[in-house]
mmCIF file of C-alpha atoms in Angstrom:
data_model
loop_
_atom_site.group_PDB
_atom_site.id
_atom_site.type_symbol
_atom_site.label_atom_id
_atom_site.label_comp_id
_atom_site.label_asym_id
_atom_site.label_seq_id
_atom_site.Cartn_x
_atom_site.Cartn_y
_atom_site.Cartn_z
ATOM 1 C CA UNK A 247 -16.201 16.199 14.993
ATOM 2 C CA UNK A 248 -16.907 13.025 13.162
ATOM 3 C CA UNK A 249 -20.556 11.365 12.558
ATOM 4 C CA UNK A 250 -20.669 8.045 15.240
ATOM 5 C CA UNK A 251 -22.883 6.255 12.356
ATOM 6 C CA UNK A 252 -20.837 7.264 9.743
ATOM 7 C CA UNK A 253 -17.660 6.459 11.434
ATOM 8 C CA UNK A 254 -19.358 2.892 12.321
ATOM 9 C CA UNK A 255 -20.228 2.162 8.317
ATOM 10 C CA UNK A 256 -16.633 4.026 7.698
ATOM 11 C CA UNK A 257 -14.702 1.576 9.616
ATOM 12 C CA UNK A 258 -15.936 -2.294 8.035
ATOM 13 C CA UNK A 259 -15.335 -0.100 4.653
ATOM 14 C CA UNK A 260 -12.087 0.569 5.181
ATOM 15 C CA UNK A 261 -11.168 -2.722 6.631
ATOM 16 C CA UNK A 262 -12.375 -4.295 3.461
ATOM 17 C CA UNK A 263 -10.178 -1.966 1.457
ATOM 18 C CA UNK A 264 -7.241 -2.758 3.418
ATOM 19 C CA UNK A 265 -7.761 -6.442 3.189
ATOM 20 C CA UNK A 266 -8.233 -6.315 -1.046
ATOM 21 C CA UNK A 267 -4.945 -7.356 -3.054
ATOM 22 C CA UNK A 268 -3.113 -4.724 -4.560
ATOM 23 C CA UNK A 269 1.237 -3.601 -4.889
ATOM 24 C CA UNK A 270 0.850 -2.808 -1.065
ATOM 25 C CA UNK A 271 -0.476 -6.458 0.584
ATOM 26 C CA UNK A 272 1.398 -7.815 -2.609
ATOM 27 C CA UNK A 273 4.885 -6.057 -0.138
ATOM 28 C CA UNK A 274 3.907 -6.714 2.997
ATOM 29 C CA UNK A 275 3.203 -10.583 2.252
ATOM 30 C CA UNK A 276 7.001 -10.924 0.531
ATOM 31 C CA UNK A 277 8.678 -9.156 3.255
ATOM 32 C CA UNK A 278 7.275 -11.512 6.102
ATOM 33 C CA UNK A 279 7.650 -14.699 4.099
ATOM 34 C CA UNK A 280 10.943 -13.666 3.399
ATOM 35 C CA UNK A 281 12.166 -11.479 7.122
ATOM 36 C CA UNK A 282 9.447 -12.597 9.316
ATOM 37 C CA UNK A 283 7.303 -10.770 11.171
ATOM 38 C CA UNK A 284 9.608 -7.498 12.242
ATOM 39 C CA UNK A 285 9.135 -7.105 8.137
ATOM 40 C CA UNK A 286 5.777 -7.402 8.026
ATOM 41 C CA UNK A 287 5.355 -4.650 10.764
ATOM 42 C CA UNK A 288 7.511 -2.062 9.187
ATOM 43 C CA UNK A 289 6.376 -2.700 5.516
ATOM 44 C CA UNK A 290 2.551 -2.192 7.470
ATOM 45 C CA UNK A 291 3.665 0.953 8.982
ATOM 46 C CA UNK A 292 5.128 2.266 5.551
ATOM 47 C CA UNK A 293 1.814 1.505 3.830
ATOM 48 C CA UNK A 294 0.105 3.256 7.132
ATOM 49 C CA UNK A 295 2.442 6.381 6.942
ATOM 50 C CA UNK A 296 1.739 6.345 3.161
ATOM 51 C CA UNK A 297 -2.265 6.747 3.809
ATOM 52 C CA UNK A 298 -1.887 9.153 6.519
ATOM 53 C CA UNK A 299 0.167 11.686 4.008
ATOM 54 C CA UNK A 300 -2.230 11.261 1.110
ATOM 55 C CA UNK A 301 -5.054 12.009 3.847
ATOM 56 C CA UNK A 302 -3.222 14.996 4.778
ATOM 57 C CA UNK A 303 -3.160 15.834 1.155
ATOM 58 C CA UNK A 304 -6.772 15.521 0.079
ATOM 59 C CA UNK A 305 -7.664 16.873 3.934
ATOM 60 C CA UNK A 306 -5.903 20.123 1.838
ATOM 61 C CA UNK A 307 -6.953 19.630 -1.463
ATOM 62 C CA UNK A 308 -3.314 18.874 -2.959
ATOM 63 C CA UNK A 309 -4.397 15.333 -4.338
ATOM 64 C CA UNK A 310 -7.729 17.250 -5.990
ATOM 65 C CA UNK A 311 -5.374 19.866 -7.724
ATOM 66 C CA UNK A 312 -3.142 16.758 -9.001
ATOM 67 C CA UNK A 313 -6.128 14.868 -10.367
ATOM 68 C CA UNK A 314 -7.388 18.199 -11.398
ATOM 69 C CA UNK A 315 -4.151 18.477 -13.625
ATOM 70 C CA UNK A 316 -3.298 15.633 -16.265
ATOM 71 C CA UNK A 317 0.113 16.918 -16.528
ATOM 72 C CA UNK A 318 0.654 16.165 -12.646
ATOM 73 C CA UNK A 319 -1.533 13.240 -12.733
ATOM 74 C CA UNK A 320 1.199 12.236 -15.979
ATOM 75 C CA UNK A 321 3.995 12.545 -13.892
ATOM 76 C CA UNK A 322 2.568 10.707 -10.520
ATOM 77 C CA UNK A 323 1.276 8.024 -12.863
ATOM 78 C CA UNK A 324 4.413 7.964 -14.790
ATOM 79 C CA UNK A 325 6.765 7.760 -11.935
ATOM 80 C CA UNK A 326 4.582 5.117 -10.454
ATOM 81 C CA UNK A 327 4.355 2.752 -12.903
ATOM 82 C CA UNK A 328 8.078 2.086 -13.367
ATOM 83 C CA UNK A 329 8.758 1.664 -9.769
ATOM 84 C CA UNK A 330 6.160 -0.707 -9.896
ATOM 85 C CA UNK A 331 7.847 -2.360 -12.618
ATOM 86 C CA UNK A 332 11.174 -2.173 -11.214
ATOM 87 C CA UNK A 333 10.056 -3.525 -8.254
ATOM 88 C CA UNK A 334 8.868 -6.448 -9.866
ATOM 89 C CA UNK A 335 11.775 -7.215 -12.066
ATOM 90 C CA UNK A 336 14.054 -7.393 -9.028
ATOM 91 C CA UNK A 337 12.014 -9.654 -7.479
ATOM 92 C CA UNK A 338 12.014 -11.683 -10.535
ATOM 93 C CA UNK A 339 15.459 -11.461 -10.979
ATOM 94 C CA UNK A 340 17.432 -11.043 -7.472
ATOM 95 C CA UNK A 341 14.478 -12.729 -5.287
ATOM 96 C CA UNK A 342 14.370 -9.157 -4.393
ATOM 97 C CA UNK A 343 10.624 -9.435 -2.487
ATOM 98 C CA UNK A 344 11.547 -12.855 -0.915
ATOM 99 C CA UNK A 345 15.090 -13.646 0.197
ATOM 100 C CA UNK A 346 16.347 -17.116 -0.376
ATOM 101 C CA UNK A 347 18.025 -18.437 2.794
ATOM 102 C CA UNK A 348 21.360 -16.853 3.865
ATOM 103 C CA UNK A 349 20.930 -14.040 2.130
ATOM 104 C CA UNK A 350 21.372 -10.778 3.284
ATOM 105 C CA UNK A 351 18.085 -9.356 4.894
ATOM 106 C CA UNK A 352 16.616 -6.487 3.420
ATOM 107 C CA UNK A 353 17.249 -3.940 6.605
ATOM 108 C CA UNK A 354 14.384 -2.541 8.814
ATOM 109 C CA UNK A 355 14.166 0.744 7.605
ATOM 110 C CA UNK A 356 14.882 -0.029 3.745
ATOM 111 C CA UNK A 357 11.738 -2.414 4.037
ATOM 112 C CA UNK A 358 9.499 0.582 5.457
ATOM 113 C CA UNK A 359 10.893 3.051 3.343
ATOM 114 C CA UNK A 360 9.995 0.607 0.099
ATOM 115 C CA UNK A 361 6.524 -0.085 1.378
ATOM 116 C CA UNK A 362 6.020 3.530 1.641
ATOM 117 C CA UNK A 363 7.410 4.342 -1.818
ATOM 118 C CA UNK A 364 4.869 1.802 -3.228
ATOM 119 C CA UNK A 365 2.037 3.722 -1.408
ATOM 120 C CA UNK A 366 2.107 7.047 -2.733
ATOM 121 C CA UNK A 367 3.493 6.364 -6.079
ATOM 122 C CA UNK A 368 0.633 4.777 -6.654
ATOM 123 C CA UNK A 369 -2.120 7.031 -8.268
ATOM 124 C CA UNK A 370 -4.762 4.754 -7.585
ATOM 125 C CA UNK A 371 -4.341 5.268 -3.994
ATOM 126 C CA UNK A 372 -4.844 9.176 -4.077
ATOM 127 C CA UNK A 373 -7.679 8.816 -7.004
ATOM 128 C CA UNK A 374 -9.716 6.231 -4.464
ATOM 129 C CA UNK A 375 -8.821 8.449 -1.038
ATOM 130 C CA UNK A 376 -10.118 11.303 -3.115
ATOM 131 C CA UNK A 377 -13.593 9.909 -3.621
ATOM 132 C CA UNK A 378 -13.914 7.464 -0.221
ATOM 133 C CA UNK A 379 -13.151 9.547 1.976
ATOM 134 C CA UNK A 380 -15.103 12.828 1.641
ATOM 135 C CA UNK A 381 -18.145 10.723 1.457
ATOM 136 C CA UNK A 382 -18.332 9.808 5.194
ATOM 137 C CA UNK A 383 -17.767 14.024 6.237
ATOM 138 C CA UNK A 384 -20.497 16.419 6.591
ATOM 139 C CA UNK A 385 -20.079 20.275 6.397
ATOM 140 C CA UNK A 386 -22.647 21.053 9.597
ATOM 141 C CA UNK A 387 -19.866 18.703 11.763
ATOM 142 C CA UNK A 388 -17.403 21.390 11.095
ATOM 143 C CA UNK A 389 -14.601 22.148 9.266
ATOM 144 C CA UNK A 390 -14.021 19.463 6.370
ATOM 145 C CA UNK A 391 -10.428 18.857 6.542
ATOM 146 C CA UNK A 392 -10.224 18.210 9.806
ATOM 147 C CA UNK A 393 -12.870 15.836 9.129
ATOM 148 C CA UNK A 394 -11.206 13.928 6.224
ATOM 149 C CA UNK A 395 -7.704 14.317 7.609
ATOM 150 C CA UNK A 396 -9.546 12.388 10.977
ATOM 151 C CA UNK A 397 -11.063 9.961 8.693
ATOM 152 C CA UNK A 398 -7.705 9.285 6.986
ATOM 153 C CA UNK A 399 -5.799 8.429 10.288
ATOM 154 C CA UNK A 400 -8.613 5.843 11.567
ATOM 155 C CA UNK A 401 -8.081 4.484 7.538
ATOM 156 C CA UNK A 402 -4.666 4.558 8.268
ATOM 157 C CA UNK A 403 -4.237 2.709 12.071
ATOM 158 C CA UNK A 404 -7.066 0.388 10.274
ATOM 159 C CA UNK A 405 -4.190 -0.257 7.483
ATOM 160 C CA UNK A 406 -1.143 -0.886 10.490
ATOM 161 C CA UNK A 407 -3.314 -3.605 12.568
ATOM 162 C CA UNK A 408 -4.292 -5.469 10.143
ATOM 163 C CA UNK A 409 -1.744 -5.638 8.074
ATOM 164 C CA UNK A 410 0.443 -6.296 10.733
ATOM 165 C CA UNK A 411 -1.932 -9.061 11.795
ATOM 166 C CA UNK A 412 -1.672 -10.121 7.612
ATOM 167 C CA UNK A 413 1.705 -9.799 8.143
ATOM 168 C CA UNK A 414 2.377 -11.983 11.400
ATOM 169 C CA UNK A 415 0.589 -14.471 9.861
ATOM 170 C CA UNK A 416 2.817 -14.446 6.629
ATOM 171 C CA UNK A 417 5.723 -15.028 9.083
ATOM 172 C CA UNK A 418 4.596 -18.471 10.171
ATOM 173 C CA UNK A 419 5.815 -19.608 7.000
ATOM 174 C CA UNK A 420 9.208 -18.592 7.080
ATOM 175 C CA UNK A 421 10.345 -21.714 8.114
ATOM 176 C CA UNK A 422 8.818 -23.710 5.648
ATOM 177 C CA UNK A 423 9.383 -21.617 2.935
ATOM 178 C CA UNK A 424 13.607 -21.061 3.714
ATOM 179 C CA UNK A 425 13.653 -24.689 3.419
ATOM 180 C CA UNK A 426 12.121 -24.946 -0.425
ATOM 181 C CA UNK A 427 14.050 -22.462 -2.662
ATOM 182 C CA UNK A 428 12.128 -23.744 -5.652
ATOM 183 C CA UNK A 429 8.930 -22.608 -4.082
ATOM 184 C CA UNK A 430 10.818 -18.900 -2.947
ATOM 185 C CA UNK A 431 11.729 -18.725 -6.991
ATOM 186 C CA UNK A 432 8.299 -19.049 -8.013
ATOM 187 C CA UNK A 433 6.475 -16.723 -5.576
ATOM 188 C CA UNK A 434 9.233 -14.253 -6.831
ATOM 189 C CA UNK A 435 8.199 -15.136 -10.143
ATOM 190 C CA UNK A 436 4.633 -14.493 -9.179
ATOM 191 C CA UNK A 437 4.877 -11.731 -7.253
ATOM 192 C CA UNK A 438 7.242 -9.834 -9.737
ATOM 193 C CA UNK A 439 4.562 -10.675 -11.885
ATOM 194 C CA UNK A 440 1.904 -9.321 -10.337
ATOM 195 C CA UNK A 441 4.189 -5.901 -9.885
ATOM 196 C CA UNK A 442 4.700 -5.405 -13.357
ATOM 197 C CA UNK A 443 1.226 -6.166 -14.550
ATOM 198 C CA UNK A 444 0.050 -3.802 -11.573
ATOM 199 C CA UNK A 445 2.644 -1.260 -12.937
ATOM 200 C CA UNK A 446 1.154 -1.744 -16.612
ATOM 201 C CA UNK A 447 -2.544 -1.352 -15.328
ATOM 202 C CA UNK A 448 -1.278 2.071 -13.609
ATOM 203 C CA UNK A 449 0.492 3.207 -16.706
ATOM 204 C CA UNK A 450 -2.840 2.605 -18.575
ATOM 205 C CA UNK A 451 -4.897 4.387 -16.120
ATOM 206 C CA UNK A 452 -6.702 7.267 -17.438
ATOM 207 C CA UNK A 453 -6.268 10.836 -16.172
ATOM 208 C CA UNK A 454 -10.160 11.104 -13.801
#
């Protein structure tokens, strides 16, 4: 169903992607600093979920009919940029990306869910699926959905190793961090940072 060659230039591409800064390894790095690795897997596997569901959507054309639409594209963008924001303000203010020690850790499932959130509420993820990933299907392979939709799930399993390998990683700090709060403040402070100024670019972002 897929091109071998293609899928061979697809994958390196994709890694790259994956391994660029951005909201989503700007998550995953807080959550194992601060929770350790267990984090670090689930906020992966919400930013993996996240890529699989906008594949789904451009595999059936929903994400073109929201770019296709600046009142939709308003809204997505909208919405996005204040969680973005919020998310950095709480990390500024409550250490909300990296717990100090004996805090309460975020739970499991709140740490997916977040990483998830941060996915698709971020336009710039459906905008950049939209054009990347038609590019490696061909119409005399079959039908084109199924081709992008594949496409989006290698992107996507892509996304869960290594950023559960980014993630693992992260973790080995723990230690070392929990035992400097002053350093935990100020990666909150950059990191909340980078959030709001990432929610600012998005709010900027013209409709495509």
């Amino acid at each position: 169903m897929l091109d071998t060659q293609l899928l061979l230039l697809f994958i390196p591409v994709a890694a790259l992607f994956t391994l660029a800064p951005g909201p989503d390894s700007l998550m995953l790095l807080g959550r194992a600093l601060g929770q350790g690795r267990l984090a670090g897997v689930a906020a992966a596997a919400g930013c993996a979920l996240g890529i699989l569901i906008t594949s789904v959507l451009v595999a059936a054309g929903l994400s073109a009919v929201v770019a296709a639409s600046e009142t939709l594209f308003f809204v997505l963008r909208a919405v996005g940029a204040v969680y973005l924001v919020w998310v950095g303000i709480q990390a500024i203010r409550r250490h909300g990306l990296i717990p100090l020690k004996g805090a309460a850790p975020l739970p499991l499932k709140r740490v997916f869910l977040s990483s998830l959130t941060v996915n698709l509420l971020n336009p710039k993820v459906a905008v950049f699926m939209l054009a990347f990933l038609p590019q490696y299907a061909r119409p005399a392979l079959g039908h084109l959905g199924l081709q992008i939709f594949l496409l989006g799930a290698t992107y996507a399993l892509i996304t869960l190793v290594l950023m559960s390998l980014m993630g693992a990683g992260a973790a080995r700090l723990r230690d070392f961090l929990q035992a400097r709060p002053a350093v935990i403040k100020w990666l909150n402070i950059g990191a909340g940072s980078a959030f709001i100024a990432s929610g600012l670019k998005v709010a900027s972002m013209k409709h495509p």
